[in-house]
Short mmCIF file of C-alpha atoms in Angstrom, two decimals:
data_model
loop_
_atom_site.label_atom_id
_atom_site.label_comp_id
_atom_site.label_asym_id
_atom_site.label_seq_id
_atom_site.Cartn_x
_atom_site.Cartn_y
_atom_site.Cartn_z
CA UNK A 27 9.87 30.09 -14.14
CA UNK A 28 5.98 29.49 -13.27
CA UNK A 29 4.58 31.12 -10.30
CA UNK A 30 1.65 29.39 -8.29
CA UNK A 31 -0.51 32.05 -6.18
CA UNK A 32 -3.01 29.36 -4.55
CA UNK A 33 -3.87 26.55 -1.73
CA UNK A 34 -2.43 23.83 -0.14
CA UNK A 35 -4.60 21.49 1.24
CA UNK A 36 -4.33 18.21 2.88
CA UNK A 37 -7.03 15.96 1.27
CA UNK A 38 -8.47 13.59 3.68
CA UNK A 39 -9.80 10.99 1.19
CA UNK A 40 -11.89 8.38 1.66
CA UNK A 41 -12.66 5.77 -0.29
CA UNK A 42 -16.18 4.00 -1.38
CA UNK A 43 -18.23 1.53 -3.60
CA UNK A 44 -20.59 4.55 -4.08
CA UNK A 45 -20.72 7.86 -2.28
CA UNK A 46 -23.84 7.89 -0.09
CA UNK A 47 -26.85 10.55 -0.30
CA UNK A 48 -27.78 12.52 2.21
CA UNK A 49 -28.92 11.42 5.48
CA UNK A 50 -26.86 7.89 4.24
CA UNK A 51 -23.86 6.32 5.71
CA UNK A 52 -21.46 4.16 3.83
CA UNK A 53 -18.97 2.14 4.92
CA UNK A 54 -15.50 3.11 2.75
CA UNK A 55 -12.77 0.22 2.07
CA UNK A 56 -10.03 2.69 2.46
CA UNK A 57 -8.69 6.14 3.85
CA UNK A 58 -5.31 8.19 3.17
CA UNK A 59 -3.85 11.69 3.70
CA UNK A 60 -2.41 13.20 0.74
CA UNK A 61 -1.32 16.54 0.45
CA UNK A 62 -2.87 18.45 -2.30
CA UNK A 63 -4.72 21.95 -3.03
CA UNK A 64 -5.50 23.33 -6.37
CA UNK A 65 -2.37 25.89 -6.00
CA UNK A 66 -0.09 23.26 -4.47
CA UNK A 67 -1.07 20.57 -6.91
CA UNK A 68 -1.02 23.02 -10.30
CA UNK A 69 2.68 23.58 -8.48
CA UNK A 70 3.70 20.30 -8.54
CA UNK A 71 2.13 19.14 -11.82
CA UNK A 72 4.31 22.09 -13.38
CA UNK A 73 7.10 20.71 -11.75
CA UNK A 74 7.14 17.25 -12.54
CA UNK A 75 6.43 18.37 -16.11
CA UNK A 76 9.78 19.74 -16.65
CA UNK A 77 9.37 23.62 -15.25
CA UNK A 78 10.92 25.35 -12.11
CA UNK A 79 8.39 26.56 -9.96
CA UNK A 80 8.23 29.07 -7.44
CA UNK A 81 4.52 28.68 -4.76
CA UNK A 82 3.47 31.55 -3.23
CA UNK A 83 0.39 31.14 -0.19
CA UNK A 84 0.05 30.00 3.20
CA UNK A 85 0.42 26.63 5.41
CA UNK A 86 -1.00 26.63 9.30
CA UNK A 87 1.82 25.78 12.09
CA UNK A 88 0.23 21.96 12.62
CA UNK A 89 1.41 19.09 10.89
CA UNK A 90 -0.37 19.33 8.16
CA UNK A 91 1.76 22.40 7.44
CA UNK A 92 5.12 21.01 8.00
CA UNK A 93 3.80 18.02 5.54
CA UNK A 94 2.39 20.14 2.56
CA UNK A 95 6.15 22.05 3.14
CA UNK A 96 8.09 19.43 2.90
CA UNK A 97 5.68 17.35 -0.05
CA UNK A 98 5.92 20.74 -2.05
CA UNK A 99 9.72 21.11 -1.96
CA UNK A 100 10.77 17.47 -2.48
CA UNK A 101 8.62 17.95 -5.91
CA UNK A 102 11.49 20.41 -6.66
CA UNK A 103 8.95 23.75 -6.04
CA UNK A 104 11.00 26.76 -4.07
CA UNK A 105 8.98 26.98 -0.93
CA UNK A 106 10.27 30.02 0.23
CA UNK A 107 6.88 31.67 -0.76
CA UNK A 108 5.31 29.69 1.59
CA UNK A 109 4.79 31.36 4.74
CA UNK A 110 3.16 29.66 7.99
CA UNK A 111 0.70 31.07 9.81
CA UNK A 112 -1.22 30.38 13.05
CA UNK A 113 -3.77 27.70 13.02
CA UNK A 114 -4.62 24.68 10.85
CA UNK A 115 -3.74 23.86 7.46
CA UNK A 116 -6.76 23.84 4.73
CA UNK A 117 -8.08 20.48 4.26
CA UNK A 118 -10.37 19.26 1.73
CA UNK A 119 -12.41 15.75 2.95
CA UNK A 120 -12.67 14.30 -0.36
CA UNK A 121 -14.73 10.73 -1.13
CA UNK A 122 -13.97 8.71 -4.42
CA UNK A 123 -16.45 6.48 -5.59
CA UNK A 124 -15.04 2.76 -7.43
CA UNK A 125 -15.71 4.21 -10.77
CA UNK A 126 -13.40 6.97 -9.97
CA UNK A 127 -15.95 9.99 -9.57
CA UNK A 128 -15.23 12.28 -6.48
CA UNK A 129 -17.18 14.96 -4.45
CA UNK A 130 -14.98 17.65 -2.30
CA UNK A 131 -15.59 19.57 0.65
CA UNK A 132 -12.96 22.43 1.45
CA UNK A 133 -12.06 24.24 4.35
CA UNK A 134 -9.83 26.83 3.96
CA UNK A 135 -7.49 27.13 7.10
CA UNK A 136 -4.67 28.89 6.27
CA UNK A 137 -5.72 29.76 2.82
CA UNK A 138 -8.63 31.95 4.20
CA UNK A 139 -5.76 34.25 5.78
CA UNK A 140 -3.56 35.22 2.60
CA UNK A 141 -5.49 38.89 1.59
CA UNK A 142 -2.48 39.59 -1.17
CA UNK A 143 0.82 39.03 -2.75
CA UNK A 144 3.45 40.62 -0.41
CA UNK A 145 6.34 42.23 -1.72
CA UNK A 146 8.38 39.57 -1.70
CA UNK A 147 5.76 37.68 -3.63
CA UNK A 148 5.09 40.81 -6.70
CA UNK A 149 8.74 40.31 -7.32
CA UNK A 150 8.50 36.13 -8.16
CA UNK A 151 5.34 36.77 -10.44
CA UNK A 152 7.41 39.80 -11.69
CA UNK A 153 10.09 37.31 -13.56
CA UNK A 154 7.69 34.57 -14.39
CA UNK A 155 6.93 33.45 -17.53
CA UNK A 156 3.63 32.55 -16.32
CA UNK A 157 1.31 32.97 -13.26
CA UNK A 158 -1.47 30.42 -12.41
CA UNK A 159 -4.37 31.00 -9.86
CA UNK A 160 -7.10 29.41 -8.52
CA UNK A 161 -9.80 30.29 -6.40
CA UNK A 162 -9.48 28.39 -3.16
CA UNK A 163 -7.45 31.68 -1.76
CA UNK A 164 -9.81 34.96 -0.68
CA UNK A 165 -11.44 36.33 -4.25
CA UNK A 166 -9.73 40.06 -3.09
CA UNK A 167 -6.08 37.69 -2.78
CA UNK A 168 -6.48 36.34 -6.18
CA UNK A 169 -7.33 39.36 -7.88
CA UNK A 170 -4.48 41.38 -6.14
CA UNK A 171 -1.89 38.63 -7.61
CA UNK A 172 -4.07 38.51 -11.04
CA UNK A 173 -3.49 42.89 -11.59
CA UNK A 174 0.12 42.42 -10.31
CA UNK A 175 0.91 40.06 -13.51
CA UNK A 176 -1.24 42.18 -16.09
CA UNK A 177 1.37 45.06 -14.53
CA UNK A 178 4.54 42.67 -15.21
CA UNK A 179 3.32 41.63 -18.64
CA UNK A 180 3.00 38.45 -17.34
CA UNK A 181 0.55 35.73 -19.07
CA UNK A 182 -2.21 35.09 -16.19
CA UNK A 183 -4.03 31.44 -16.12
CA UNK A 184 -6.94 30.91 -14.15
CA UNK A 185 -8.86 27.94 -13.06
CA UNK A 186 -12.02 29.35 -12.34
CA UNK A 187 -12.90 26.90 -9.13
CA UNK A 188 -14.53 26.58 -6.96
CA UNK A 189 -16.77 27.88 -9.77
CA UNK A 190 -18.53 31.61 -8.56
CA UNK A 191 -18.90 34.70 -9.85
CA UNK A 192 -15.95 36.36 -11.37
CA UNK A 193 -15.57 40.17 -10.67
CA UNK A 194 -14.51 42.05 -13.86
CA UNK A 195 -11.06 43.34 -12.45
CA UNK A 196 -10.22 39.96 -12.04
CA UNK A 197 -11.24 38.63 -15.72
CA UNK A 198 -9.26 41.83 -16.87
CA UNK A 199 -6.06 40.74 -16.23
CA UNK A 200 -6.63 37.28 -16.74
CA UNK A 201 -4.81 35.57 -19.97
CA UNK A 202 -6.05 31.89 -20.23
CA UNK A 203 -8.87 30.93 -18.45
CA UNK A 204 -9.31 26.93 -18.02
CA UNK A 205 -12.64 25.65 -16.60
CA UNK A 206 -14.19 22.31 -16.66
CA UNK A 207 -17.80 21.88 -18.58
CA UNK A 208 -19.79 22.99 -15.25
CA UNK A 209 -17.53 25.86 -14.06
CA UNK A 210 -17.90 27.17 -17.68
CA UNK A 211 -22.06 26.45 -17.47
CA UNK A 212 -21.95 28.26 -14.07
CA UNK A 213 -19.85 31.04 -15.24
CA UNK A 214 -21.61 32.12 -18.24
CA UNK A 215 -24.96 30.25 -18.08
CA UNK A 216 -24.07 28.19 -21.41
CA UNK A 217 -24.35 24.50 -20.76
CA UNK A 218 -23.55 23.89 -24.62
CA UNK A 219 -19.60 24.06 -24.37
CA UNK A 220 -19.00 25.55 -27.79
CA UNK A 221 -21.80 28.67 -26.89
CA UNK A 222 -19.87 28.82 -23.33
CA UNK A 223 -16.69 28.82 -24.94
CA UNK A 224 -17.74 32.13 -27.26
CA UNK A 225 -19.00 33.83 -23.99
CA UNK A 226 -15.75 33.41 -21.88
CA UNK A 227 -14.11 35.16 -24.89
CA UNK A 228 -16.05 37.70 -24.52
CA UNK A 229 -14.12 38.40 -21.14
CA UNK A 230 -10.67 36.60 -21.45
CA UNK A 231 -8.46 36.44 -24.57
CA UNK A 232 -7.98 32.39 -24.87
CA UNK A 233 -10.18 30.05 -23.27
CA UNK A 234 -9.65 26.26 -22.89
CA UNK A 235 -12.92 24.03 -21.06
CA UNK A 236 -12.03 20.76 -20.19
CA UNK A 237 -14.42 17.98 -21.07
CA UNK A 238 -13.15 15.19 -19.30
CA UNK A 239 -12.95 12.03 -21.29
CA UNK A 240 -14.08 14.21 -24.34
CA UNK A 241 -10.98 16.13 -24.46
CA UNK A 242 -10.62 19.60 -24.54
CA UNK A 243 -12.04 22.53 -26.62
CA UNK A 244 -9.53 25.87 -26.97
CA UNK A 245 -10.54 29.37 -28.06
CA UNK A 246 -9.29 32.84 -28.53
CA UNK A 247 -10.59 35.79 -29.35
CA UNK A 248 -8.64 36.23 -32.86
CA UNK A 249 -10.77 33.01 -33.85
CA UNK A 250 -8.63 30.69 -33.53
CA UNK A 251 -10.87 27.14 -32.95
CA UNK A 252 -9.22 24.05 -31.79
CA UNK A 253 -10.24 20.76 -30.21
CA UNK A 254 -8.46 18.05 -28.89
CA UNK A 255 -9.67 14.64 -27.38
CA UNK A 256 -9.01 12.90 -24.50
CA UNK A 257 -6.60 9.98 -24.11
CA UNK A 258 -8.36 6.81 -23.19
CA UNK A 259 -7.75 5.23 -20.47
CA UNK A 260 -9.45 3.57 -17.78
CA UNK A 261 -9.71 6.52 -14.63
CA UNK A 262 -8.59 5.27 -11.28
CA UNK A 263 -9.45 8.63 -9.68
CA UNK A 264 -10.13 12.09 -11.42
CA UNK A 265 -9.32 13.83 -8.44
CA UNK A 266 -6.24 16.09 -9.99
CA UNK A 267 -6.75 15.72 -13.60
CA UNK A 268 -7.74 19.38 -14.10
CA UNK A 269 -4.70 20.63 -11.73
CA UNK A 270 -2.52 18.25 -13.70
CA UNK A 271 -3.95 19.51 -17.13
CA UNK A 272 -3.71 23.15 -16.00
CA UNK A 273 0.43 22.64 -14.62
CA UNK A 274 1.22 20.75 -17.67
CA UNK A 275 -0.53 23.13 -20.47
CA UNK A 276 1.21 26.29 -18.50
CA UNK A 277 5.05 24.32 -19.02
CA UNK A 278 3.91 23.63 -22.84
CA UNK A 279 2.88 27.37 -23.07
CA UNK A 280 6.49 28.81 -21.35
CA UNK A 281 8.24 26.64 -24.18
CA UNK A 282 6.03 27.85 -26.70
CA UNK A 283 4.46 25.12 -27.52
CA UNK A 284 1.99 25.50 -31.01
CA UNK A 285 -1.09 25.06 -29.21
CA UNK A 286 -2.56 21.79 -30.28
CA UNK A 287 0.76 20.54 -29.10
CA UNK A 288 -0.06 22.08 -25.77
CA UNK A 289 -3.17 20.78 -25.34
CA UNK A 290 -1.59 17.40 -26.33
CA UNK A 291 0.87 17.59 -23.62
CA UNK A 292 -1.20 18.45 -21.39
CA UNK A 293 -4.02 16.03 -22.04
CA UNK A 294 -1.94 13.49 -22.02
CA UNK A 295 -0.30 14.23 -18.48
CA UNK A 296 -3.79 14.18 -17.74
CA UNK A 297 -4.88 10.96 -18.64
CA UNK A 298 -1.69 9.26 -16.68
CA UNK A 299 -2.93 11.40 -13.00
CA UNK A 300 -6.68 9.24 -13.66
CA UNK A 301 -5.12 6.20 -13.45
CA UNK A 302 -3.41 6.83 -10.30
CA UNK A 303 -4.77 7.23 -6.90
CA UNK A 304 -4.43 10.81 -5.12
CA UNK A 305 -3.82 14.45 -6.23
CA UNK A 306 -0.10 15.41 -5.39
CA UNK A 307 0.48 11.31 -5.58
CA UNK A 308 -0.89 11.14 -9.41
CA UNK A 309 1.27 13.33 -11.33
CA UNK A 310 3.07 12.57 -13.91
CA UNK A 311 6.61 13.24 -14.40
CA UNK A 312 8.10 14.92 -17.87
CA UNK A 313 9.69 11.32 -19.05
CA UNK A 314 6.23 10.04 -18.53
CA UNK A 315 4.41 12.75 -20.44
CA UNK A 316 6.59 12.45 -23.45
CA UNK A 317 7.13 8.59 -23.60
CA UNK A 318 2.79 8.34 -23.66
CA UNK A 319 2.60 10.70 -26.86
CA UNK A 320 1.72 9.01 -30.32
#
């Protein structure tokens, strides 16, 4: 089983030739709701992948709640993690540009209320084979669920975003770290992603820094060097490749997956989200994964 300690968002997306600068207005040619979050999307990517999945975080008593609920558990991830709370939902307002490029503004909602893993919660990461956070949740939150897997001997992945500064006690108990090019830039000050790469493994035992349609580059700290590229493919909307690449990777790594076969799997499940509109709408189901493999 994977555990998910993260967001649910609804994304609010809107849709545009270009985005506009500031101070500009556009007019879009399209607007949908689609439930999504970094936690609730890494959740379902896992699931459609071929893992059970257990999401642990926080939903507000609107709509939007009863939505992300109900979106999260027809993917097939136990909900009963889940738990409502007063007030709205997170949402992120999200605008995709016709070449498929994105910007995303988040507001936390519900998220901003989950300080922990309850008890409840420590006993799910307890009997996973793998835990993945994110950083949409409180930075205290996501540390107390990252020190409750080191304590389980459980395998801790992090995407590091919205990229900020990572306290130590976090980075301590974190496995597999998996940033993009610019989180790993911001995080270590490296904009070269082979020099970044050698400075997160200076504070994480495996690294992986996803270069979008330049694949992926994976590192450890016993020296183990690996890249992979990117499928081609013609992107739609990049809106949940990294959340797709991060669910996928984490079901390759529970079935001990040989890493460049990982990275494979996961790259490819990738590159069939980008040519789909939407984050929770875009993933890729296991058939699909394994029927676009050479």
């Amino acid at each position: 089983m994977i555990s998910v300690f993260g967001s649910a968002n609804m994304d609010l997306v809107a849709y545009v030739s270009e985005a506009p600068k500031r101070g500009e207005t556009v007019t879009g040619h399209r607007f949908r709701t689609i439930p999504g979050g970094k936690g609730a999307n890494q959740a379902i990517a896992a699931a459609r992948a071929g893992a059970e999945v257990a999401f642990l975080g926080a939903v507000g008593d609107d709509g939007f709640g009863a939505e992300l609920r109900a979106t999260l558990s027809e993917a097939g991830v136990d909900v009963r993690g889940l738990r409502q709370v007063p007030g709205p939902s997170g949402i992120a307002h999200i605008v995709v540009d016709d070449a498929g490029g994105n910007s995303i503004i988040v507001v936390p909602g519900a998220n901003g209320t989950v300080t922990g893993p309850s008890g409840d919660d420590l006993a799910v990461i307890a009997r996973s084979e793998a835990l993945l956070l994110q950083l949409e949740l409180p930075m205290a939150a996501v540390v107390a669920a990252a020190e409750a897997g080191r304590v389980a001997g459980v395998p801790v992945i992090l995407t590091p975003a919205p990229a900020q500064p990572l306290p130590d006690e976090l980075l301590d108990a974190v496995t597999l770290i998996v940033p993009n090019e610019h989180e790993a830039a911001a995080i270590t000050g490296a904009t070269a992603p082979a020099a970044a790469l050698d400075a997160l493994l200076e504070r994480v035992e495996e690294a992986v820094i996803t270069l979008g349609s330049e694949g992926a580059l994976y590192g450890s700290r016993s020296g183990e060097r690996l890249r992979v590229p990117a499928v081609e493919v013609k992107a739609v909307d990049t809106t949940a490749a990294g959340d797709t690449f991060v669910g996928a990777l984490a079901v390759a790594r529970a079935e001990r997956l040989p890493v460049a076969d990982a990275l494979r799997f996961a790259s490819a499940a990738a590159a069939l989200s980008v040519q789909r509109e939407g984050a929770s709408t875009s993933m890729p189901t296991r058939w699909e994964i394994e029927d676009s493999l050479p």
